[in-house]
Amino acid sequence: MAKKVLIVSRRLVRKNKLINWFSEIYATILCAQNCIPVIVPIAEQTITMLPEYLSDYDGLLMVEGGDVNPQYYNSTYDSPEEFDPIKDQIETACFTDAFKANKPILGFCRGLHIINTMLGGTLHHDVHEFNHGTVLHIDHDHYDEHRHRISILPDTPLYSWYKQNTIQVNSYHHQGIKDISPLLKPMALSDDNLVEAVFCPSKKFVVGLQFHPERMLPEYEGNQLVFSSFINAL
Ligand SMILES: [Mn+2]
């Protein structure tokens, strides 16, 4: 039986109406390994349907998106973009269910931020305020080409996938981990000491990455191993 992986979509206004979307690369990668991406749409009505989604799935993939509402880590700030309370509500409910059931969870960027804040950690509202621009974590002029170095900590799943002390990763974020959850261990740091990868040692597979291996697949064999390790754990 093919395994089922929940992915909460993103939404935006296109041609005057709200649409739900997600990057096709996740479907391509999952389907190539005989997994079915089950898209959980962001809509008010989805909240009442959540028990149905959560009654039959094998793992949770949380992908990029807007800022997590800071109320989830007891903070406030004026965001230039609007928070999406329905997405927050749906995604945090999926996370809580998967975490309790010890189902594999893989999160990128916003997904990492959900993992950390739901487990008691906090976020920098703006990483470039925290690091004074010493490391650039988003480069709008060289969006997909931009890389910065991270140092991978030994004896972590990340090290077992990349087998290198340092790698060059893409970076598309303006938020980042401030206080890491006591349930998580760091797996990589950028040169400004931002935690760029975490895992939860007490669970079968809970991994969050600040970078996007799916958007630099040919650059390291480890990028594919992130996904195959998640899928093997399903
Ligand atoms: Mn970064």
Coordinates of N, CA and C and ligand atoms in Angstrom, one line a residue:
M1 N 0.8 -1.2 0.0 CA 0.0 0.0 0.0 C 0.9 1.3 0.0
A2 N 0.5 2.2 -0.9 CA 1.3 3.4 -0.9 C 1.0 4.2 0.4
K3 N 2.1 4.8 0.9 CA 1.9 5.6 2.2 C 1.3 7.0 1.8
K4 N 0.6 7.5 2.8 CA 0.0 8.8 2.6 C 0.7 9.9 3.4
V5 N 1.0 11.0 2.7 CA 1.7 12.1 3.4 C 0.9 13.4 3.3
L6 N 0.5 13.9 4.5 CA -0.3 15.1 4.5 C 0.6 16.3 4.2
I7 N 0.1 17.2 3.3 CA 0.8 18.5 3.1 C -0.3 19.6 3.1
V8 N -0.2 20.6 4.0 CA -1.1 21.7 4.1 C -0.7 22.7 3.0
S9 N -1.7 23.1 2.1 CA -1.4 23.9 1.0 C -1.1 25.4 1.5
R10 N -0.8 26.2 0.6 CA -0.7 27.7 0.9 C -1.8 28.3 0.1
R11 N -2.1 29.6 0.4 CA -3.2 30.2 -0.4 C -2.8 31.7 -0.6
L12 N -3.4 32.1 -1.8 CA -3.2 33.5 -2.1 C -4.3 34.0 -3.0
V13 N -4.4 35.3 -3.2 CA -5.5 35.8 -4.1 C -5.0 35.9 -5.5
R14 N -5.6 35.2 -6.4 CA -5.3 35.2 -7.8 C -6.5 35.5 -8.6
K15 N -6.5 36.5 -9.5 CA -7.7 36.9 -10.3 C -8.9 37.1 -9.4
N16 N -8.7 37.8 -8.3 CA -9.7 38.2 -7.3 C -10.4 37.1 -6.5
K17 N -9.7 35.9 -6.5 CA -10.3 34.9 -5.7 C -9.2 34.1 -5.0
L18 N -9.5 33.6 -3.8 CA -8.5 32.8 -3.1 C -8.2 31.5 -3.8
I19 N -7.0 31.1 -4.0 CA -6.6 29.8 -4.5 C -5.7 29.1 -3.5
N20 N -5.7 27.8 -3.5 CA -4.8 27.0 -2.8 C -3.7 26.4 -3.7
W21 N -2.4 26.4 -3.2 CA -1.4 25.9 -4.1 C -0.2 25.3 -3.2
F22 N 0.6 24.5 -3.9 CA 1.9 24.1 -3.3 C 2.8 23.8 -4.4
S23 N 4.1 23.7 -4.1 CA 5.1 23.4 -5.1 C 5.0 22.0 -5.6
E24 N 5.0 21.8 -6.9 CA 4.9 20.5 -7.5 C 6.1 19.6 -7.2
I25 N 7.2 20.2 -6.9 CA 8.4 19.3 -6.6 C 8.1 18.3 -5.5
Y26 N 7.3 18.7 -4.5 CA 7.0 17.8 -3.4 C 6.2 16.6 -3.9
A27 N 5.3 16.8 -4.8 CA 4.5 15.7 -5.4 C 5.4 14.8 -6.2
T28 N 6.3 15.5 -7.0 CA 7.2 14.7 -7.8 C 8.1 13.8 -7.0
I29 N 8.7 14.3 -5.9 CA 9.6 13.5 -5.0 C 8.8 12.4 -4.3
L30 N 7.6 12.7 -3.8 CA 6.9 11.7 -3.0 C 6.4 10.6 -4.0
C31 N 5.8 11.0 -5.1 CA 5.2 10.0 -6.0 C 6.3 9.1 -6.6
A32 N 7.5 9.7 -6.8 CA 8.6 8.9 -7.3 C 9.0 7.7 -6.3
Q33 N 8.7 7.9 -5.1 CA 8.9 6.9 -4.1 C 7.6 6.2 -3.6
N34 N 6.6 6.2 -4.4 CA 5.4 5.5 -4.2 C 4.6 6.0 -3.0
C35 N 4.7 7.3 -2.7 CA 3.9 7.9 -1.7 C 2.9 8.8 -2.3
I36 N 1.8 8.9 -1.6 CA 0.7 9.8 -2.1 C 0.6 11.1 -1.3
P37 N 0.8 12.2 -2.0 CA 0.7 13.5 -1.3 C -0.8 13.8 -1.1
V38 N -1.3 13.9 0.1 CA -2.7 14.3 0.4 C -2.7 15.7 0.8
I39 N -3.3 16.5 -0.1 CA -3.2 18.0 0.1 C -4.4 18.4 1.1
V40 N -4.1 19.0 2.2 CA -5.1 19.5 3.1 C -5.3 21.0 2.7
P41 N -6.5 21.3 2.2 CA -6.7 22.7 1.7 C -7.0 23.7 2.8
I42 N -6.5 24.9 2.7 CA -6.8 25.9 3.7 C -8.2 26.5 3.3
A43 N -9.2 26.1 4.2 CA -10.5 26.7 4.0 C -11.2 26.5 5.4
E44 N -12.0 27.4 5.7 CA -12.7 27.4 7.0 C -13.3 26.0 7.3
Q45 N -13.9 25.4 6.2 CA -14.6 24.1 6.3 C -13.6 23.0 6.6
T46 N -12.4 23.1 6.2 CA -11.4 22.0 6.4 C -11.3 21.7 7.9
I47 N -11.4 22.7 8.7 CA -11.2 22.5 10.2 C -12.2 21.5 10.7
T48 N -13.4 21.5 10.2 CA -14.4 20.5 10.7 C -14.1 19.1 10.1
M49 N -13.4 19.1 8.9 CA -13.1 17.9 8.2 C -11.7 17.3 8.7
L50 N -11.0 18.0 9.6 CA -9.7 17.5 10.0 C -9.7 16.1 10.6
P51 N -10.6 15.7 11.4 CA -10.6 14.4 11.9 C -10.6 13.3 10.8
E52 N -11.2 13.6 9.7 CA -11.2 12.7 8.6 C -9.7 12.6 8.0
Y53 N -9.1 13.7 7.8 CA -7.7 13.7 7.3 C -6.8 13.0 8.2
L54 N -7.0 13.2 9.5 CA -6.1 12.7 10.5 C -6.4 11.2 10.9
S55 N -7.5 10.7 10.3 CA -7.8 9.3 10.6 C -7.0 8.3 9.7
D56 N -6.4 8.8 8.7 CA -5.7 7.9 7.8 C -4.6 8.6 7.0
Y57 N -3.4 8.6 7.7 CA -2.2 9.1 7.0 C -1.0 8.5 7.7
D58 N 0.2 8.7 7.1 CA 1.4 8.0 7.6 C 2.4 9.0 8.0
G59 N 2.4 10.2 7.5 CA 3.4 11.2 7.9 C 2.9 12.6 7.5
L60 N 3.7 13.6 7.9 CA 3.4 15.0 7.7 C 4.6 15.8 7.1
L61 N 4.3 16.4 5.9 CA 5.4 17.2 5.3 C 4.9 18.7 5.4
M62 N 5.7 19.5 6.1 CA 5.3 20.9 6.2 C 6.3 21.8 5.4
V63 N 5.8 22.5 4.5 CA 6.6 23.2 3.5 C 6.6 24.8 3.8
E64 N 7.2 25.5 2.9 CA 7.4 26.9 3.1 C 6.1 27.7 3.1
G65 N 6.1 28.9 3.6 CA 4.9 29.7 3.7 C 5.1 31.0 4.4
G66 N 4.0 31.7 4.8 CA 4.2 32.9 5.5 C 4.5 32.7 6.9
D67 N 4.6 33.9 7.7 CA 5.1 33.8 9.1 C 4.0 33.1 9.9
V68 N 4.5 32.3 10.9 CA 3.7 31.7 11.9 C 3.2 32.9 12.8
N69 N 1.9 32.9 13.1 CA 1.4 34.0 14.0 C 2.2 34.0 15.3
P70 N 2.8 35.1 15.8 CA 3.7 35.1 17.0 C 2.9 34.7 18.2
Q71 N 1.6 34.7 18.2 CA 0.8 34.3 19.4 C 1.2 32.9 19.8
Y72 N 1.7 32.1 18.8 CA 2.0 30.7 19.1 C 3.3 30.6 19.9
Y73 N 4.1 31.7 20.0 CA 5.2 31.7 20.9 C 5.2 32.9 21.8
N74 N 4.0 33.3 22.2 CA 3.8 34.4 23.2 C 4.5 35.7 22.8
S75 N 4.4 36.1 21.5 CA 5.1 37.3 21.1 C 4.2 38.1 20.2
T76 N 4.5 39.3 19.9 CA 3.8 40.1 19.0 C 4.7 41.0 18.1
Y77 N 4.3 41.3 16.9 CA 5.0 42.3 16.1 C 4.1 42.6 15.0
D78 N 4.4 43.8 14.4 CA 3.7 44.2 13.2 C 4.4 43.6 12.0
S79 N 3.7 42.7 11.3 CA 4.2 42.0 10.2 C 3.9 42.8 8.9
P80 N 4.8 42.9 8.0 CA 4.5 43.5 6.7 C 3.5 42.6 5.9
E81 N 3.4 41.3 6.2 CA 2.4 40.5 5.5 C 1.4 40.0 6.5
E82 N 0.2 39.6 6.1 CA -0.8 39.2 7.0 C -0.6 37.7 7.4
F83 N -0.9 37.4 8.6 CA -0.9 36.0 9.0 C -2.1 35.3 8.5
D84 N -2.0 34.0 8.4 CA -3.1 33.3 7.9 C -3.6 32.4 9.0
P85 N -4.6 32.9 9.8 CA -5.0 32.1 11.0 C -5.6 30.7 10.7
I86 N -6.2 30.6 9.5 CA -6.8 29.2 9.2 C -5.6 28.3 8.9
K87 N -4.6 28.7 8.1 CA -3.5 27.9 7.9 C -2.8 27.5 9.2
D88 N -2.6 28.5 10.0 CA -1.9 28.2 11.3 C -2.7 27.1 12.1
Q89 N -4.0 27.3 12.1 CA -4.9 26.4 12.9 C -4.8 25.0 12.3
I90 N -4.9 24.9 11.0 CA -4.9 23.5 10.4 C -3.5 22.9 10.6
E91 N -2.5 23.7 10.3 CA -1.1 23.1 10.3 C -0.7 22.7 11.7
T92 N -1.0 23.5 12.7 CA -0.6 23.2 14.1 C -1.4 22.0 14.6
A93 N -2.7 21.8 14.1 CA -3.5 20.6 14.5 C -2.9 19.4 13.9
C94 N -2.4 19.5 12.6 CA -1.8 18.3 12.0 C -0.5 18.0 12.7
F95 N 0.3 19.0 13.1 CA 1.5 18.7 13.8 C 1.3 18.0 15.1
T96 N 0.3 18.6 15.9 CA 0.1 18.0 17.2 C -0.3 16.5 17.1
D97 N -1.2 16.2 16.1 CA -1.7 14.9 15.9 C -0.5 14.0 15.5
A98 N 0.3 14.4 14.6 CA 1.4 13.6 14.1 C 2.5 13.4 15.2
F99 N 2.7 14.4 16.0 CA 3.8 14.4 17.0 C 3.3 13.4 18.1
K100 N 2.0 13.5 18.5 CA 1.5 12.6 19.6 C 1.6 11.1 19.1
A101 N 1.2 10.9 17.8 CA 1.2 9.5 17.3 C 2.5 9.0 16.9
N102 N 3.6 9.8 17.1 CA 5.0 9.4 16.7 C 5.0 9.1 15.2
K103 N 4.3 9.9 14.4 CA 4.4 9.7 12.9 C 5.5 10.6 12.4
P104 N 6.2 10.2 11.3 CA 7.3 11.0 10.8 C 6.8 12.4 10.4
I105 N 7.6 13.4 10.7 CA 7.3 14.8 10.4 C 8.6 15.4 9.8
L106 N 8.4 16.0 8.6 CA 9.5 16.7 8.0 C 9.1 18.2 7.7
G107 N 9.8 19.1 8.1 CA 9.4 20.5 7.9 C 10.6 21.4 7.3
F108 N 10.2 22.2 6.3 CA 11.2 23.1 5.7 C 10.7 24.6 6.0
C109 N 11.7 25.4 6.4 CA 11.4 26.8 6.6 C 10.3 27.1 7.5
R110 N 9.1 27.5 7.1 CA 8.0 27.7 8.0 C 7.7 26.4 8.7
G111 N 7.9 25.3 8.1 CA 7.6 24.0 8.7 C 8.6 23.8 9.9
L112 N 9.8 24.2 9.8 CA 10.8 24.2 10.9 C 10.3 25.1 12.0
H113 N 9.7 26.3 11.6 CA 9.3 27.2 12.6 C 8.0 26.7 13.4
I114 N 7.2 26.0 12.7 CA 6.0 25.3 13.4 C 6.5 24.3 14.4
I115 N 7.5 23.4 13.9 CA 8.0 22.4 14.8 C 8.5 23.1 16.1
N116 N 9.4 24.1 15.9 CA 10.0 24.7 17.1 C 9.1 25.4 18.0
T117 N 8.1 26.2 17.4 CA 7.2 27.0 18.3 C 6.2 26.0 19.0
M118 N 5.7 25.0 18.3 CA 4.8 24.1 18.9 C 5.4 23.3 20.0
L119 N 6.7 23.2 20.0 CA 7.4 22.5 21.1 C 8.0 23.4 22.1
G120 N 7.6 24.7 22.1 CA 8.0 25.6 23.2 C 9.2 26.5 22.8
G121 N 9.6 26.5 21.6 CA 10.7 27.4 21.2 C 10.1 28.7 20.7
T122 N 11.1 29.7 20.4 CA 10.6 31.0 19.9 C 11.4 31.3 18.6
L123 N 10.9 32.4 17.9 CA 11.5 32.8 16.6 C 12.0 34.2 16.7
H124 N 13.1 34.5 15.9 CA 13.5 35.9 15.6 C 12.4 36.4 14.6
H125 N 11.9 37.6 14.8 CA 11.0 38.1 13.8 C 11.7 38.5 12.5
D126 N 12.9 38.9 12.7 CA 13.7 39.3 11.5 C 15.2 38.9 11.8
V127 N 15.7 37.9 11.0 CA 17.0 37.4 11.3 C 18.1 38.4 11.0
H128 N 17.8 39.4 10.1 CA 18.8 40.3 9.8 C 18.9 41.5 10.8
E129 N 17.9 41.6 11.6 CA 18.0 42.5 12.8 C 18.9 41.8 13.8
F130 N 18.8 40.5 14.0 CA 19.5 39.8 15.0 C 21.0 39.7 14.6
N131 N 21.3 39.4 13.3 CA 22.7 39.2 12.9 C 23.4 40.4 12.3
H132 N 22.6 41.5 12.3 CA 23.2 42.8 11.7 C 23.7 42.6 10.3
G133 N 23.1 41.7 9.6 CA 23.5 41.5 8.2 C 24.8 40.8 7.9
T134 N 25.3 40.1 9.0 CA 26.6 39.4 8.8 C 26.5 38.2 7.9
V135 N 25.3 37.6 7.9 CA 25.0 36.5 6.9 C 23.7 36.9 6.3
L136 N 23.7 36.8 4.9 CA 22.4 37.1 4.2 C 21.6 35.8 4.1
H137 N 20.3 35.9 4.7 CA 19.5 34.7 4.6 C 18.4 34.8 3.6
I138 N 18.3 35.9 2.9 CA 17.5 36.0 1.7 C 18.1 37.0 0.8
D139 N 18.1 36.7 -0.5 CA 18.7 37.6 -1.5 C 17.8 37.7 -2.7
H140 N 17.0 38.8 -2.7 CA 15.9 38.9 -3.7 C 16.5 39.1 -5.1
D141 N 17.7 39.6 -5.2 CA 18.3 39.7 -6.6 C 18.9 38.4 -7.1
H142 N 19.3 37.5 -6.2 CA 19.8 36.2 -6.7 C 19.1 35.1 -5.9
Y143 N 17.8 35.1 -6.1 CA 16.9 34.3 -5.2 C 17.2 32.9 -5.1
D144 N 17.4 32.2 -6.2 CA 17.6 30.7 -6.2 C 19.1 30.4 -6.2
E145 N 19.9 31.4 -6.6 CA 21.4 31.1 -6.7 C 22.1 31.3 -5.3
H146 N 21.5 32.1 -4.5 CA 22.1 32.5 -3.2 C 22.4 31.3 -2.4
R147 N 23.6 31.2 -1.8 CA 24.0 30.2 -0.9 C 24.8 30.8 0.3
H148 N 24.6 30.2 1.5 CA 25.5 30.5 2.6 C 25.9 29.2 3.3
R149 N 27.0 29.3 4.0 CA 27.6 28.1 4.6 C 26.8 27.7 5.9
I150 N 26.7 26.4 6.1 CA 26.3 25.9 7.4 C 27.3 24.9 7.9
S151 N 27.5 24.8 9.2 CA 28.3 23.8 9.8 C 27.4 22.7 10.4
I152 N 27.7 21.5 10.0 CA 26.8 20.4 10.4 C 27.4 19.7 11.7
L153 N 26.6 19.5 12.7 CA 27.1 18.9 13.9 C 27.2 17.4 13.8
P154 N 28.3 16.8 14.4 CA 28.5 15.4 14.3 C 27.4 14.6 15.0
D155 N 27.3 13.4 14.8 CA 26.3 12.5 15.5 C 24.9 13.0 15.4
T156 N 24.5 13.5 14.2 CA 23.2 13.9 14.0 C 22.7 13.3 12.7
P157 N 21.4 13.1 12.5 CA 20.9 12.6 11.2 C 21.4 13.4 10.0
L158 N 21.5 14.7 10.2 CA 22.0 15.6 9.0 C 23.4 15.2 8.6
Y159 N 24.2 14.9 9.6 CA 25.6 14.5 9.3 C 25.6 13.1 8.6
S160 N 24.7 12.2 9.0 CA 24.7 10.9 8.4 C 24.2 11.0 6.9
W161 N 23.4 12.1 6.6 CA 23.0 12.3 5.2 C 24.0 13.0 4.3
Y162 N 24.7 14.0 4.9 CA 25.6 14.8 4.0 C 27.1 14.4 4.2
K163 N 27.4 13.8 5.4 CA 28.8 13.3 5.6 C 29.9 14.4 5.3
Q164 N 29.5 15.7 5.7 CA 30.5 16.7 5.5 C 30.3 17.7 6.7
N165 N 31.4 18.3 7.1 CA 31.3 19.3 8.2 C 30.6 20.6 7.8
T166 N 30.8 21.0 6.6 CA 30.1 22.2 6.1 C 29.6 21.9 4.7
I167 N 28.4 22.6 4.4 CA 27.9 22.6 3.1 C 27.3 24.0 2.8
Q168 N 27.1 24.3 1.5 CA 26.5 25.5 1.1 C 25.0 25.3 0.8
V169 N 24.2 26.1 1.5 CA 22.7 25.9 1.4 C 22.1 27.1 0.8
N170 N 20.9 26.9 0.2 CA 20.1 28.0 -0.3 C 19.4 28.6 1.0
S171 N 18.8 29.8 0.8 CA 18.3 30.5 2.0 C 17.2 31.5 1.5
Y172 N 16.0 31.3 2.0 CA 14.9 32.1 1.5 C 14.0 32.6 2.7
H173 N 14.7 32.9 3.8 CA 13.9 33.2 5.0 C 14.3 34.5 5.6
H174 N 13.3 35.1 6.3 CA 13.6 36.3 7.1 C 13.3 36.1 8.6
Q175 N 12.8 34.9 8.9 CA 12.7 34.5 10.3 C 13.6 33.4 10.6
G176 N 13.8 33.1 11.9 CA 14.6 31.9 12.2 C 14.5 31.6 13.7
I177 N 15.1 30.5 14.1 CA 14.9 30.1 15.5 C 15.7 31.0 16.4
K178 N 15.0 31.5 17.4 CA 15.7 32.3 18.5 C 16.0 31.3 19.6
D179 N 15.0 30.9 20.4 CA 15.3 29.9 21.4 C 14.8 28.5 20.9
I180 N 15.7 27.6 20.9 CA 15.4 26.2 20.4 C 14.6 25.5 21.5
S181 N 13.6 24.8 21.0 CA 12.7 24.0 22.0 C 13.6 23.0 22.8
P182 N 13.3 22.8 24.1 CA 14.1 21.9 24.9 C 13.9 20.4 24.4
L183 N 12.9 20.1 23.5 CA 12.8 18.8 23.0 C 13.6 18.5 21.7
L184 N 14.2 19.6 21.2 CA 14.9 19.5 19.9 C 16.4 19.6 20.1
K185 N 17.1 19.0 19.2 CA 18.6 19.2 19.2 C 19.0 19.9 17.9
P186 N 19.9 20.8 17.9 CA 20.4 21.5 16.7 C 21.2 20.5 15.9
M187 N 21.1 20.6 14.6 CA 21.9 19.7 13.7 C 22.9 20.6 12.8
A188 N 22.6 21.9 12.7 CA 23.5 22.7 11.9 C 23.4 24.2 12.3
L189 N 24.5 24.9 12.1 CA 24.5 26.3 12.4 C 25.1 27.1 11.3
S190 N 24.5 28.3 10.9 CA 25.1 29.2 10.0 C 26.2 30.0 10.7
D191 N 27.0 30.8 10.0 CA 28.1 31.4 10.6 C 27.7 32.5 11.6
D192 N 26.5 32.9 11.6 CA 26.0 33.9 12.6 C 25.3 33.1 13.7
N193 N 25.6 31.8 13.8 CA 25.1 30.9 14.9 C 23.5 30.8 14.9
L194 N 22.9 30.9 13.7 CA 21.5 30.6 13.6 C 21.3 29.1 13.5
V195 N 20.4 28.5 14.2 CA 20.1 27.1 14.1 C 19.4 26.8 12.7
E196 N 20.0 26.1 11.8 CA 19.5 25.9 10.5 C 18.9 24.5 10.3
A197 N 19.0 23.6 11.3 CA 18.4 22.3 11.2 C 18.3 21.7 12.6
V198 N 17.1 21.0 12.8 CA 16.9 20.4 14.2 C 16.3 19.0 14.0
F199 N 16.4 18.2 15.0 CA 15.7 16.9 15.1 C 15.2 16.7 16.5
C200 N 14.3 15.8 16.7 CA 13.8 15.4 18.0 C 14.2 14.0 18.3
P201 N 15.2 13.9 19.2 CA 15.8 12.6 19.5 C 14.8 11.6 20.1
S202 N 13.7 12.1 20.8 CA 12.8 11.1 21.4 C 11.8 10.6 20.5
K203 N 11.8 11.0 19.2 CA 10.7 10.6 18.3 C 11.4 9.8 17.1
K204 N 10.6 9.0 16.4 CA 11.1 8.2 15.3 C 11.7 9.1 14.2
F205 N 11.0 10.1 13.8 CA 11.5 11.0 12.8 C 10.8 12.3 12.8
V206 N 11.4 13.3 13.5 CA 11.0 14.7 13.5 C 12.1 15.5 13.1
V207 N 12.1 16.1 11.9 CA 13.3 16.8 11.4 C 12.8 18.2 10.8
G208 N 13.4 19.2 11.1 CA 13.1 20.5 10.5 C 14.4 21.2 9.9
L209 N 14.3 21.7 8.7 CA 15.4 22.3 8.0 C 15.1 23.7 7.6
Q210 N 16.0 24.6 7.8 CA 15.8 26.0 7.4 C 16.0 26.2 5.9
F211 N 16.8 25.3 5.3 CA 17.0 25.4 3.9 C 16.1 24.4 3.1
H212 N 16.3 24.4 1.8 CA 15.4 23.7 0.9 C 16.2 22.7 0.1
P213 N 16.4 21.4 0.6 CA 17.1 20.5 -0.2 C 16.4 20.2 -1.6
E214 N 15.1 20.3 -1.6 CA 14.3 20.0 -2.8 C 14.6 21.0 -3.9
R215 N 15.2 22.1 -3.6 CA 15.4 23.2 -4.6 C 16.9 23.2 -5.0
M216 N 17.7 22.3 -4.5 CA 19.1 22.1 -4.9 C 19.5 20.7 -5.0
L217 N 18.6 19.9 -5.5 CA 18.8 18.4 -5.4 C 20.1 17.9 -6.0
P218 N 20.5 18.5 -7.2 CA 21.8 17.9 -7.8 C 23.0 18.2 -7.0
E219 N 23.0 19.1 -6.0 CA 24.2 19.7 -5.5 C 24.8 18.7 -4.4
Y220 N 24.0 18.0 -3.7 CA 24.5 17.0 -2.7 C 23.7 15.8 -2.7
E221 N 24.3 14.6 -2.6 CA 23.5 13.4 -2.5 C 22.6 13.4 -1.3
G222 N 23.1 14.1 -0.2 CA 22.3 14.2 1.0 C 20.9 14.8 0.8
N223 N 20.8 15.7 -0.2 CA 19.5 16.3 -0.4 C 18.4 15.3 -0.6
Q224 N 18.7 14.3 -1.4 CA 17.8 13.2 -1.7 C 17.6 12.3 -0.4
L225 N 18.7 12.1 0.3 CA 18.6 11.3 1.5 C 17.7 11.8 2.6
V226 N 17.6 13.2 2.6 CA 16.6 13.8 3.6 C 15.2 13.2 3.3
F227 N 14.8 13.2 2.0 CA 13.5 12.7 1.7 C 13.4 11.2 1.8
S228 N 14.4 10.4 1.4 CA 14.3 9.0 1.4 C 14.3 8.5 2.9
S229 N 15.0 9.2 3.8 CA 15.0 8.8 5.2 C 13.6 9.1 5.8
F230 N 13.0 10.2 5.4 CA 11.6 10.5 5.9 C 10.7 9.4 5.4
I231 N 10.8 9.1 4.1 CA 9.8 8.1 3.5 C 10.1 6.7 4.1
N232 N 11.3 6.4 4.3 CA 11.6 5.1 4.9 C 11.0 5.0 6.3
A233 N 10.9 6.1 7.0 CA 10.4 6.1 8.4 C 8.8 6.0 8.4
L234 N 8.2 6.2 7.3 CA 6.7 6.2 7.2 C 6.1 4.9 7.6
Ligands
MN1 MN 19.6 30.7 6.1

